Amino acid sequence: MTPDEFRRHGAELIEFIARYYETLSAGGGERRVLSEAEPGDVFNAVPPEAPEVGEDFAHVISEIDRVVMPGITHWQSPGFFGYFPASATFPAILGELLSAGLGVQGMLWQTSPACTELETRMLDWMGRAIGLPEAFLSEGDGGGVIQGTASEAALVAMVAARQRALDDRGVEETDRAALNGRLVAYASEQAHSSIVKAAMVCGIGRSNVRLVGTDGNLAMDAERLRAQVEEDARAGLIPFFVCATLGTTSTGAIDPLAEIVRIVRPTPSGGGGWVHVDGAYAGAALVCPEHRGMIEGVELADSFNFNPHKWLLVNFDCSCLWVRDRAALVNALSITPEYLRNTQSDAKAVIDYRDWQVPLGRRFRAMKLWFVMRHYGLEGLRAHIREHVRLAELFESWVRADDRFEMVAPRSLSLVCFRLKAGDGATRSLLEKVNATGEVFVTHTVIPFAGGGGEPVYAIRFAVGAVTVTEADVARAWEIITAHAT
Ligand code: PLP
């Protein structure tokens, strides 16, 4: 493809995307939010073998509607209230395009200084924007890095924690396997499965993760954590890692970080296990000072993660991870084959982000953060969060005012969990009917319900988060929900 052809096809594709968004924001139009594709539909729409001879690209573009679109669930639709959002915006999409256009692979500082240094600066910008202490920023001993997902962030934090626990005990490399079996990690029963998965991947094992019980709000019960940590320490085990979740996946519950750090890190100067904060969804709200109460105690945590790709206007993937001691991460993950050596790295004059992550290669993701933060400004980011919280509050008020329904957990930011008082079967059937309309999409969870004596109940999760959503869309969703409840 020549630059001129690229110009032409690129313009067509940008037009396609712009038109797509216009149809979405017109209330979804003819589009059903959830794809109706059956298993195999898209697979079978594509021939089994690649074309022997290259095809006309205009023809390929013309096939998007036939092959791809039927299998798209419209995450950016104003009727999408499922899971947590995966927000995409035009500035972010343009950042992604420029990143692809420059074709950089940023494994080392040397392989594109801009890829590394813009990322370092963006993570400092974002760290300040969400109120992280300076210790997590690059001018101190800490710093931030963009990972693909919160799961990867949890994994690298756990690997660094393991290394630190073993180094602190002066364990020789050859004895490490034996000690690995004594390492114990902690997270609440409501924590994301990625914490257990991180333990599976890094050799700690599922059985050495303690899932600590929760309180009436489904947040970690700090006293139970304390008791478990003490019991394990008495048994000769090593409590080396605790994950505090800010905004659990099911209900958005906020673990008591200030109490957790005091239990795990008994002295301000350190000692004790590594505290990782998983703020995958709720972390975005920290751009608003009124939501910063949840990070009280973060100055004693070791790592903090949230996903701008969930609720902060950056398209997937972009997961920001900060550490207070970057040396701990690098000690655990750095390995330098000869072919990667270069003057600046050898002189330790630069950051090589390959040492802060599992893969070697890395994308230029900072570009989209740069575009988004400059386009919206912090004011724009705060307005985005506040509007979604306002819409969720409104939705909550409607749930509370209708006696057929009840809240199953306190609303958390833009997430409302509710059910029909008529019970699990009725609530499940309501969700199915609402989703079958195609106009809106909501998802469910099963959680212990304080109002039902802690018994697990089926609940609908209503997560406001699509960038295109308006009050009229939330009102329409409620109209559909109540019509089917009747
Ligand atoms: N942590 C929490 C609290 C989440 O809600 C999620 C996903 O929704 C994750 C971690 C995993 O996120 P990712 O897909 O970025 O790995």
Short mmCIF file of C-alpha atoms and ligand atoms in Angstrom, two decimals:
data_model
loop_
_atom_site.label_atom_id
_atom_site.label_comp_id
_atom_site.label_asym_id
_atom_site.label_seq_id
_atom_site.Cartn_x
_atom_site.Cartn_y
_atom_site.Cartn_z
CA MET A 1 0.00 0.00 0.00
CA THR A 2 1.47 3.33 -0.97
CA PRO A 3 1.24 6.40 1.28
CA ASP A 4 -1.41 7.79 -1.07
CA GLU A 5 -3.49 4.62 -0.88
CA PHE A 6 -3.06 4.63 2.89
CA ARG A 7 -4.32 8.23 2.96
CA ARG A 8 -7.42 7.21 1.00
CA HIS A 9 -8.22 4.01 2.89
CA GLY A 10 -7.34 5.61 6.20
CA ALA A 11 -9.86 8.38 5.53
CA GLU A 12 -12.49 5.75 4.66
CA LEU A 13 -11.84 3.88 7.85
CA ILE A 14 -11.94 7.03 10.00
CA GLU A 15 -15.25 7.83 8.32
CA PHE A 16 -16.48 4.32 9.14
CA ILE A 17 -15.59 4.78 12.82
CA ALA A 18 -17.09 8.27 13.02
CA ARG A 19 -20.32 7.01 11.45
CA TYR A 20 -20.37 4.08 13.84
CA TYR A 21 -20.31 6.46 16.80
CA GLU A 22 -23.03 8.59 15.27
CA THR A 23 -25.32 5.59 15.02
CA LEU A 24 -24.48 4.61 18.60
CA SER A 25 -25.17 7.97 20.14
CA ALA A 26 -28.48 8.21 18.34
CA GLY A 27 -29.75 5.84 21.05
CA GLY A 28 -28.33 2.74 19.44
CA GLY A 29 -30.54 3.10 16.39
CA GLU A 30 -30.89 -0.21 14.69
CA ARG A 31 -28.04 -1.75 16.66
CA ARG A 32 -28.71 -4.27 19.40
CA VAL A 33 -26.19 -3.79 22.23
CA LEU A 34 -25.35 -7.45 22.66
CA SER A 35 -24.22 -9.26 19.53
CA GLU A 36 -26.72 -11.86 18.37
CA ALA A 37 -24.06 -13.94 16.64
CA GLU A 38 -24.24 -17.66 17.29
CA PRO A 39 -21.02 -19.58 18.01
CA GLY A 40 -19.19 -20.11 14.70
CA ASP A 41 -21.05 -17.41 12.74
CA VAL A 42 -18.07 -15.11 12.31
CA PHE A 43 -15.63 -17.99 11.91
CA ASN A 44 -17.75 -19.40 9.12
CA ALA A 45 -18.12 -16.02 7.43
CA VAL A 46 -14.38 -16.10 6.76
CA PRO A 47 -12.95 -18.60 4.26
CA PRO A 48 -10.73 -21.34 5.68
CA GLU A 49 -7.64 -20.20 3.80
CA ALA A 50 -5.90 -16.89 3.32
CA PRO A 51 -6.13 -15.43 -0.22
CA GLU A 52 -3.28 -16.53 -2.44
CA VAL A 53 -3.25 -13.19 -4.21
CA GLY A 54 -3.64 -9.88 -2.39
CA GLU A 55 -7.08 -8.28 -2.63
CA ASP A 56 -8.29 -4.78 -3.32
CA PHE A 57 -8.28 -3.05 0.06
CA ALA A 58 -11.49 -1.11 -0.64
CA HIS A 59 -13.16 -4.50 -1.00
CA VAL A 60 -11.73 -5.65 2.34
CA ILE A 61 -13.14 -2.53 4.03
CA SER A 62 -16.50 -3.16 2.41
CA GLU A 63 -16.58 -6.58 4.11
CA ILE A 64 -16.41 -5.19 7.65
CA ASP A 65 -20.17 -4.78 7.76
CA ARG A 66 -20.82 -8.33 6.61
CA VAL A 67 -18.12 -10.20 8.54
CA VAL A 68 -17.27 -8.25 11.66
CA MET A 69 -20.17 -6.06 12.73
CA PRO A 70 -22.69 -8.88 13.35
CA GLY A 71 -20.24 -10.24 15.91
CA ILE A 72 -19.68 -6.96 17.73
CA THR A 73 -21.16 -6.29 21.14
CA HIS A 74 -21.43 -2.53 21.30
CA TRP A 75 -19.41 -1.64 24.36
CA GLN A 76 -19.54 2.03 23.42
CA SER A 77 -23.33 2.06 23.11
CA PRO A 78 -25.23 4.32 25.53
CA GLY A 79 -27.30 1.22 26.33
CA PHE A 80 -24.26 -0.71 27.60
CA PHE A 81 -24.41 -1.05 31.40
CA GLY A 82 -22.69 -4.42 31.79
CA TYR A 83 -19.47 -5.53 33.56
CA PHE A 84 -17.33 -2.45 33.99
CA PRO A 85 -17.06 -0.02 31.09
CA ALA A 86 -14.24 -0.13 28.56
CA SER A 87 -14.33 3.47 27.52
CA ALA A 88 -13.03 4.57 24.14
CA THR A 89 -12.81 8.15 22.95
CA PHE A 90 -11.67 9.81 19.75
CA PRO A 91 -8.48 11.32 21.25
CA ALA A 92 -7.54 7.88 22.58
CA ILE A 93 -8.29 6.22 19.25
CA LEU A 94 -6.11 8.79 17.52
CA GLY A 95 -3.32 8.10 20.01
CA GLU A 96 -3.64 4.41 19.21
CA LEU A 97 -3.47 5.19 15.50
CA LEU A 98 -0.36 7.31 15.86
CA SER A 99 1.26 4.62 18.00
CA ALA A 100 0.55 2.03 15.31
CA GLY A 101 1.68 4.46 12.64
CA LEU A 102 5.05 5.06 14.22
CA GLY A 103 5.42 1.32 14.58
CA VAL A 104 7.62 1.56 17.64
CA GLN A 105 8.53 -1.40 19.82
CA GLY A 106 9.61 0.24 23.07
CA MET A 107 11.35 -2.56 24.96
CA LEU A 108 14.39 -0.42 25.80
CA TRP A 109 14.86 3.31 26.24
CA GLN A 110 17.17 3.14 23.24
CA THR A 111 14.54 1.59 20.97
CA SER A 112 12.56 4.88 21.19
CA PRO A 113 13.35 7.29 23.99
CA ALA A 114 9.98 9.00 23.43
CA CYS A 115 8.10 5.79 24.17
CA THR A 116 9.78 5.48 27.56
CA GLU A 117 10.04 9.10 28.61
CA LEU A 118 6.50 10.11 27.58
CA GLU A 119 5.26 7.11 29.58
CA THR A 120 7.25 8.13 32.66
CA ARG A 121 5.90 11.68 32.41
CA MET A 122 2.32 10.52 31.79
CA LEU A 123 2.41 8.23 34.81
CA ASP A 124 3.65 11.16 36.90
CA TRP A 125 0.82 13.33 35.50
CA MET A 126 -1.75 10.66 36.20
CA GLY A 127 -0.27 9.81 39.62
CA ARG A 128 -0.58 13.46 40.65
CA ALA A 129 -4.04 13.69 39.09
CA ILE A 130 -5.32 10.87 41.32
CA GLY A 131 -3.58 12.11 44.46
CA LEU A 132 -0.85 9.50 44.84
CA PRO A 133 1.97 10.55 47.16
CA GLU A 134 5.15 11.84 45.47
CA ALA A 135 6.94 8.67 46.62
CA PHE A 136 5.16 6.80 43.82
CA LEU A 137 6.40 9.19 41.16
CA SER A 138 9.55 9.05 39.12
CA GLU A 139 11.46 11.78 40.87
CA GLY A 140 11.63 9.72 44.07
CA ASP A 141 12.43 6.01 44.32
CA GLY A 142 9.13 5.01 42.72
CA GLY A 143 7.52 5.43 39.36
CA GLY A 144 4.77 4.25 37.09
CA VAL A 145 4.49 1.94 34.12
CA ILE A 146 1.67 1.02 31.75
CA GLN A 147 0.72 -2.65 31.80
CA GLY A 148 -1.82 -4.27 29.50
CA THR A 149 -4.25 -5.25 32.25
CA ALA A 150 -4.82 -5.19 35.99
CA SER A 151 -4.09 -8.92 35.98
CA GLU A 152 -0.58 -8.30 34.67
CA ALA A 153 -0.12 -5.51 37.20
CA ALA A 154 -1.07 -7.86 40.05
CA LEU A 155 1.28 -10.53 38.71
CA VAL A 156 4.34 -8.29 38.50
CA ALA A 157 3.56 -6.82 41.93
CA MET A 158 3.38 -10.35 43.36
CA VAL A 159 6.61 -11.39 41.68
CA ALA A 160 8.36 -8.32 43.13
CA ALA A 161 6.85 -9.05 46.55
CA ARG A 162 8.09 -12.63 46.44
CA GLN A 163 11.58 -11.55 45.48
CA ARG A 164 11.66 -8.99 48.28
CA ALA A 165 10.42 -11.51 50.85
CA LEU A 166 13.14 -13.97 49.87
CA ASP A 167 15.89 -11.32 49.62
CA ASP A 168 14.94 -9.92 53.05
CA ARG A 169 15.49 -13.38 54.50
CA GLY A 170 18.82 -13.78 52.73
CA VAL A 171 17.65 -16.96 51.03
CA GLU A 172 20.11 -18.45 48.55
CA GLU A 173 18.83 -19.00 45.03
CA THR A 174 19.06 -22.77 45.47
CA ASP A 175 16.88 -22.80 48.60
CA ARG A 176 14.11 -20.68 47.16
CA ALA A 177 11.88 -23.48 45.98
CA ALA A 178 11.44 -24.75 49.53
CA LEU A 179 10.63 -21.32 50.88
CA ASN A 180 8.17 -20.59 48.09
CA GLY A 181 5.79 -23.08 49.67
CA ARG A 182 5.73 -21.00 52.88
CA LEU A 183 4.72 -17.75 51.19
CA VAL A 184 1.10 -16.75 51.77
CA ALA A 185 -0.93 -14.09 49.95
CA TYR A 186 -4.18 -12.47 51.08
CA ALA A 187 -7.12 -10.83 49.36
CA SER A 188 -10.78 -10.53 50.25
CA GLU A 189 -13.37 -13.12 49.22
CA GLN A 190 -14.67 -10.45 46.85
CA ALA A 191 -11.26 -9.70 45.27
CA HIS A 192 -10.82 -10.25 41.56
CA SER A 193 -9.79 -13.73 40.44
CA SER A 194 -6.62 -12.23 38.94
CA ILE A 195 -5.03 -12.28 42.41
CA VAL A 196 -5.42 -16.04 42.70
CA LYS A 197 -4.31 -16.38 39.10
CA ALA A 198 -1.17 -14.35 39.81
CA ALA A 199 -0.37 -16.78 42.64
CA MET A 200 -0.96 -19.73 40.29
CA VAL A 201 1.34 -18.23 37.66
CA CYS A 202 4.15 -17.26 39.99
CA GLY A 203 4.31 -20.59 41.75
CA ILE A 204 2.76 -19.63 45.09
CA GLY A 205 -0.21 -21.78 44.25
CA ARG A 206 -3.94 -21.38 44.78
CA SER A 207 -3.90 -22.98 48.18
CA ASN A 208 -1.52 -20.36 49.56
CA VAL A 209 -3.93 -17.53 48.86
CA ARG A 210 -6.17 -16.76 51.82
CA LEU A 211 -9.49 -15.27 50.83
CA VAL A 212 -10.39 -13.16 53.82
CA GLY A 213 -14.03 -12.75 54.84
CA THR A 214 -15.88 -9.50 54.29
CA ASP A 215 -18.07 -7.17 56.34
CA GLY A 216 -21.71 -6.19 55.71
CA ASN A 217 -20.60 -3.95 52.83
CA LEU A 218 -18.63 -6.78 51.19
CA ALA A 219 -15.32 -5.04 51.94
CA MET A 220 -12.44 -6.94 53.52
CA ASP A 221 -12.87 -7.41 57.26
CA ALA A 222 -9.57 -6.06 58.56
CA GLU A 223 -9.85 -7.89 61.89
CA ARG A 224 -10.17 -11.21 60.09
CA LEU A 225 -7.13 -10.31 58.03
CA ARG A 226 -5.19 -9.56 61.20
CA ALA A 227 -6.20 -12.87 62.80
CA GLN A 228 -5.29 -14.84 59.68
CA VAL A 229 -1.91 -13.13 59.25
CA GLU A 230 -1.07 -13.79 62.91
CA GLU A 231 -2.16 -17.41 62.69
CA ASP A 232 -0.08 -17.99 59.57
CA ALA A 233 2.98 -16.29 61.06
CA ARG A 234 2.67 -18.50 64.17
CA ALA A 235 2.57 -21.55 61.90
CA GLY A 236 5.93 -20.54 60.39
CA LEU A 237 4.43 -19.25 57.15
CA ILE A 238 5.42 -15.95 55.52
CA PRO A 239 2.60 -13.45 54.89
CA PHE A 240 4.25 -11.74 51.93
CA PHE A 241 1.49 -10.11 49.87
CA VAL A 242 -1.87 -8.51 50.52
CA CYS A 243 -4.18 -7.12 47.89
CA ALA A 244 -6.54 -4.34 48.97
CA THR A 245 -9.30 -3.88 46.41
CA LEU A 246 -10.74 -0.44 45.86
CA GLY A 247 -13.93 -1.20 43.95
CA THR A 248 -14.57 -4.93 43.87
CA THR A 249 -15.80 -6.45 40.64
CA SER A 250 -19.20 -7.55 41.93
CA THR A 251 -20.34 -4.51 43.89
CA GLY A 252 -17.55 -1.92 43.90
CA ALA A 253 -16.83 -2.46 47.62
CA ILE A 254 -13.86 -0.54 48.99
CA ASP A 255 -11.46 -2.43 51.27
CA PRO A 256 -10.22 -0.48 54.34
CA LEU A 257 -6.75 0.34 53.03
CA ALA A 258 -5.69 2.43 56.03
CA GLU A 259 -6.32 -0.52 58.38
CA ILE A 260 -4.83 -3.08 56.02
CA VAL A 261 -1.50 -1.27 55.68
CA ARG A 262 -1.28 -0.96 59.46
CA ILE A 263 -1.73 -4.70 59.84
CA VAL A 264 0.66 -5.71 57.10
CA ARG A 265 3.32 -3.04 57.39
CA PRO A 266 3.79 -2.71 61.13
CA THR A 267 6.40 0.05 60.94
CA PRO A 268 6.29 3.07 58.67
CA SER A 269 9.84 2.32 57.55
CA GLY A 270 8.78 -0.99 56.10
CA GLY A 271 8.97 -4.62 57.15
CA GLY A 272 6.07 -6.98 56.68
CA GLY A 273 4.42 -7.94 53.46
CA TRP A 274 3.83 -6.11 50.21
CA VAL A 275 0.53 -4.23 49.94
CA HIS A 276 -0.85 -4.06 46.42
CA VAL A 277 -3.86 -1.85 45.75
CA ASP A 278 -6.19 -3.03 43.00
CA GLY A 279 -8.26 -0.03 41.98
CA ALA A 280 -8.92 -1.36 38.48
CA TYR A 281 -12.32 0.32 38.16
CA ALA A 282 -12.71 2.72 41.09
CA GLY A 283 -9.23 4.21 40.79
CA ALA A 284 -10.46 6.47 37.98
CA ALA A 285 -12.71 8.28 40.47
CA LEU A 286 -9.64 9.49 42.35
CA VAL A 287 -9.29 12.31 39.83
CA CYS A 288 -12.07 13.86 41.94
CA PRO A 289 -10.83 14.97 45.37
CA GLU A 290 -14.19 14.05 46.94
CA HIS A 291 -13.45 10.35 46.31
CA ARG A 292 -9.92 10.32 47.74
CA GLY A 293 -10.97 9.07 51.17
CA MET A 294 -10.53 5.53 49.86
CA ILE A 295 -6.76 5.92 49.44
CA GLU A 296 -6.08 6.93 53.00
CA GLY A 297 -3.03 4.86 53.97
CA VAL A 298 -1.72 4.50 50.40
CA GLU A 299 1.59 6.07 51.43
CA LEU A 300 2.38 2.77 53.15
CA ALA A 301 1.31 0.60 50.22
CA ASP A 302 3.89 -0.79 47.82
CA SER A 303 2.01 -0.73 44.55
CA PHE A 304 -1.12 0.87 43.18
CA ASN A 305 -2.98 -0.02 40.00
CA PHE A 306 -5.97 1.23 38.08
CA ASN A 307 -7.24 0.89 34.52
CA PRO A 308 -7.82 4.12 32.60
CA HIS A 309 -9.17 1.71 29.98
CA LYS A 310 -12.13 1.00 32.20
CA TRP A 311 -13.53 4.36 33.21
CA LEU A 312 -11.14 7.13 32.24
CA LEU A 313 -11.71 7.71 28.54
CA VAL A 314 -8.74 5.69 27.30
CA ASN A 315 -9.47 2.72 25.08
CA PHE A 316 -8.30 -0.80 25.98
CA ASP A 317 -5.49 -1.51 26.81
CA CYS A 318 -4.03 0.83 29.37
CA SER A 319 -3.50 -0.26 32.97
CA CYS A 320 -1.38 2.07 35.13
CA LEU A 321 0.81 0.58 37.83
CA TRP A 322 2.86 2.61 40.30
CA VAL A 323 5.40 1.27 42.76
CA ARG A 324 6.99 3.03 45.71
CA ASP A 325 10.32 1.27 45.20
CA ARG A 326 11.09 0.68 41.55
CA ALA A 327 14.24 -1.22 42.50
CA ALA A 328 12.05 -3.97 43.96
CA LEU A 329 10.34 -4.45 40.61
CA VAL A 330 13.53 -4.30 38.59
CA ASN A 331 15.35 -6.71 40.95
CA ALA A 332 12.62 -9.25 40.37
CA LEU A 333 12.19 -8.87 36.62
CA SER A 334 15.46 -7.74 35.07
CA ILE A 335 17.47 -10.09 32.93
CA THR A 336 19.84 -8.84 30.25
CA PRO A 337 20.92 -11.01 27.36
CA GLU A 338 23.92 -9.63 25.51
CA TYR A 339 21.96 -8.47 22.48
CA LEU A 340 19.97 -5.99 24.57
CA ARG A 341 23.00 -4.29 26.10
CA ASN A 342 23.64 -0.65 25.25
CA THR A 343 25.51 2.31 26.67
CA GLN A 344 22.61 4.11 28.35
CA SER A 345 21.20 0.98 29.97
CA ASP A 346 24.62 -0.15 31.15
CA ALA A 347 25.19 3.28 32.69
CA LYS A 348 21.79 2.97 34.46
CA ALA A 349 21.03 6.43 33.08
CA VAL A 350 17.59 5.49 31.76
CA ILE A 351 14.47 3.45 32.49
CA ASP A 352 14.08 0.25 30.49
CA TYR A 353 10.45 -0.67 30.98
CA ARG A 354 11.09 -4.24 29.87
CA ASP A 355 12.37 -4.65 33.47
CA TRP A 356 9.00 -3.58 34.89
CA GLN A 357 6.84 -6.16 33.09
CA VAL A 358 6.67 -9.79 31.95
CA PRO A 359 7.09 -9.43 28.17
CA LEU A 360 10.11 -7.92 26.53
CA GLY A 361 8.36 -5.98 23.77
CA ARG A 362 5.96 -3.18 24.50
CA ARG A 363 3.56 -0.86 22.74
CA PHE A 364 3.63 2.93 22.77
CA ARG A 365 0.55 3.23 24.97
CA ALA A 366 1.53 6.55 26.56
CA MET A 367 0.52 8.29 23.37
CA LYS A 368 -3.17 7.79 24.04
CA LEU A 369 -2.81 8.91 27.65
CA TRP A 370 -1.05 12.04 26.44
CA PHE A 371 -3.79 12.80 23.91
CA VAL A 372 -6.61 12.09 26.37
CA MET A 373 -5.17 14.11 29.25
CA ARG A 374 -4.39 17.08 27.01
CA HIS A 375 -7.71 16.97 25.19
CA TYR A 376 -9.95 16.74 28.26
CA GLY A 377 -7.72 18.33 30.87
CA LEU A 378 -8.14 17.24 34.49
CA GLU A 379 -11.30 19.31 34.60
CA GLY A 380 -12.79 17.26 31.76
CA LEU A 381 -11.82 13.96 33.42
CA ARG A 382 -13.44 15.05 36.67
CA ALA A 383 -16.61 16.18 34.87
CA HIS A 384 -16.84 12.77 33.16
CA ILE A 385 -16.63 10.86 36.47
CA ARG A 386 -19.02 13.21 38.27
CA GLU A 387 -21.66 12.91 35.57
CA HIS A 388 -21.58 9.11 35.71
CA VAL A 389 -21.77 9.10 39.49
CA ARG A 390 -24.73 11.50 39.26
CA LEU A 391 -26.51 9.20 36.79
CA ALA A 392 -25.90 6.19 39.04
CA GLU A 393 -27.26 8.11 42.03
CA LEU A 394 -30.35 8.93 40.03
CA PHE A 395 -30.79 5.30 39.02
CA GLU A 396 -30.33 4.24 42.65
CA SER A 397 -33.03 6.69 43.74
CA TRP A 398 -35.46 5.08 41.27
CA VAL A 399 -34.62 1.58 42.54
CA ARG A 400 -35.17 2.67 46.13
CA ALA A 401 -38.47 4.36 45.32
CA ASP A 402 -39.98 1.24 43.71
CA ASP A 403 -41.01 -1.37 46.29
CA ARG A 404 -40.69 -4.26 43.91
CA PHE A 405 -36.91 -3.77 44.04
CA GLU A 406 -34.18 -3.65 46.63
CA MET A 407 -30.53 -2.67 46.67
CA VAL A 408 -28.32 -5.68 47.32
CA ALA A 409 -25.22 -3.69 48.23
CA PRO A 410 -24.53 0.00 48.73
CA ARG A 411 -24.10 1.88 45.44
CA SER A 412 -20.43 2.36 44.73
CA LEU A 413 -19.59 5.30 42.45
CA SER A 414 -21.30 4.49 39.15
CA LEU A 415 -22.28 0.91 40.00
CA VAL A 416 -25.72 -0.07 41.31
CA CYS A 417 -26.50 -3.67 42.39
CA PHE A 418 -30.16 -4.45 42.84
CA ARG A 419 -32.71 -7.21 42.56
CA LEU A 420 -36.38 -7.96 42.57
CA LYS A 421 -37.65 -8.73 46.06
CA ALA A 422 -39.48 -11.63 44.41
CA GLY A 423 -36.14 -13.49 44.45
CA ASP A 424 -33.40 -15.02 42.33
CA GLY A 425 -35.58 -16.67 39.67
CA ALA A 426 -37.55 -13.49 39.04
CA THR A 427 -34.39 -11.34 38.96
CA ARG A 428 -32.64 -13.68 36.52
CA SER A 429 -35.68 -13.76 34.28
CA LEU A 430 -35.90 -9.95 34.39
CA LEU A 431 -32.26 -9.65 33.31
CA GLU A 432 -32.85 -12.04 30.43
CA LYS A 433 -35.91 -10.13 29.26
CA VAL A 434 -34.22 -6.76 29.52
CA ASN A 435 -31.20 -7.94 27.55
CA ALA A 436 -33.43 -9.60 24.96
CA THR A 437 -34.84 -6.17 24.05
CA GLY A 438 -31.43 -5.40 22.56
CA GLU A 439 -31.75 -1.80 23.70
CA VAL A 440 -29.79 -2.21 26.91
CA PHE A 441 -27.31 -4.68 28.28
CA VAL A 442 -26.82 -5.42 32.00
CA THR A 443 -24.89 -8.22 33.69
CA HIS A 444 -25.29 -10.05 36.97
CA THR A 445 -23.45 -11.26 40.02
CA VAL A 446 -24.13 -13.58 42.93
CA ILE A 447 -23.21 -12.13 46.30
CA PRO A 448 -23.86 -12.60 49.98
CA PHE A 449 -26.73 -10.29 50.87
CA ALA A 450 -26.74 -8.58 54.26
CA GLY A 451 -30.53 -8.20 54.06
CA GLY A 452 -30.86 -11.98 53.56
CA GLY A 453 -28.65 -13.08 56.46
CA GLY A 454 -25.54 -13.37 54.28
CA GLU A 455 -27.10 -15.92 51.90
CA PRO A 456 -25.85 -15.62 48.29
CA VAL A 457 -28.38 -13.90 46.05
CA TYR A 458 -28.58 -13.18 42.34
CA ALA A 459 -28.31 -9.45 41.58
CA ILE A 460 -28.32 -7.24 38.51
CA ARG A 461 -25.30 -4.95 38.15
CA PHE A 462 -26.03 -1.63 36.49
CA ALA A 463 -22.71 0.04 35.67
CA VAL A 464 -22.90 3.51 34.18
CA GLY A 465 -19.78 4.04 32.12
CA ALA A 466 -20.31 4.33 28.38
CA VAL A 467 -18.86 7.62 27.20
CA THR A 468 -21.96 8.19 25.07
CA VAL A 469 -24.49 7.72 27.91
CA THR A 470 -26.96 10.47 28.83
CA GLU A 471 -29.65 10.84 31.48
CA ALA A 472 -32.24 9.98 28.83
CA ASP A 473 -30.46 6.63 28.22
CA VAL A 474 -30.46 5.78 31.93
CA ALA A 475 -34.14 6.76 32.14
CA ARG A 476 -34.91 4.58 29.12
CA ALA A 477 -33.06 1.65 30.70
CA TRP A 478 -35.12 2.07 33.88
CA GLU A 479 -38.31 2.24 31.82
CA ILE A 480 -37.41 -1.06 30.14
CA ILE A 481 -36.47 -2.67 33.46
CA THR A 482 -39.68 -1.61 35.19
CA ALA A 483 -41.86 -2.55 32.21
CA HIS A 484 -40.48 -6.08 32.30
CA ALA A 485 -40.63 -6.27 36.08
CA THR A 486 -44.35 -5.65 35.77
N1 PLP B 1 -9.52 -6.11 39.41
C1 PLP B 1 -10.80 -5.71 39.44
C2 PLP B 1 -11.36 -5.11 40.69
C3 PLP B 1 -11.60 -5.87 38.31
O1 PLP B 1 -12.90 -5.51 38.35
C4 PLP B 1 -11.06 -6.44 37.15
C5 PLP B 1 -11.88 -6.64 35.94
O2 PLP B 1 -12.99 -6.19 35.83
C6 PLP B 1 -9.71 -6.83 37.17
C7 PLP B 1 -8.97 -6.66 38.32
C8 PLP B 1 -9.06 -7.47 36.00
O3 PLP B 1 -8.90 -6.51 35.02
P1 PLP B 1 -8.04 -6.79 33.71
O4 PLP B 1 -9.00 -7.24 32.67
O5 PLP B 1 -7.45 -5.44 33.40
O6 PLP B 1 -7.01 -7.80 34.02
#
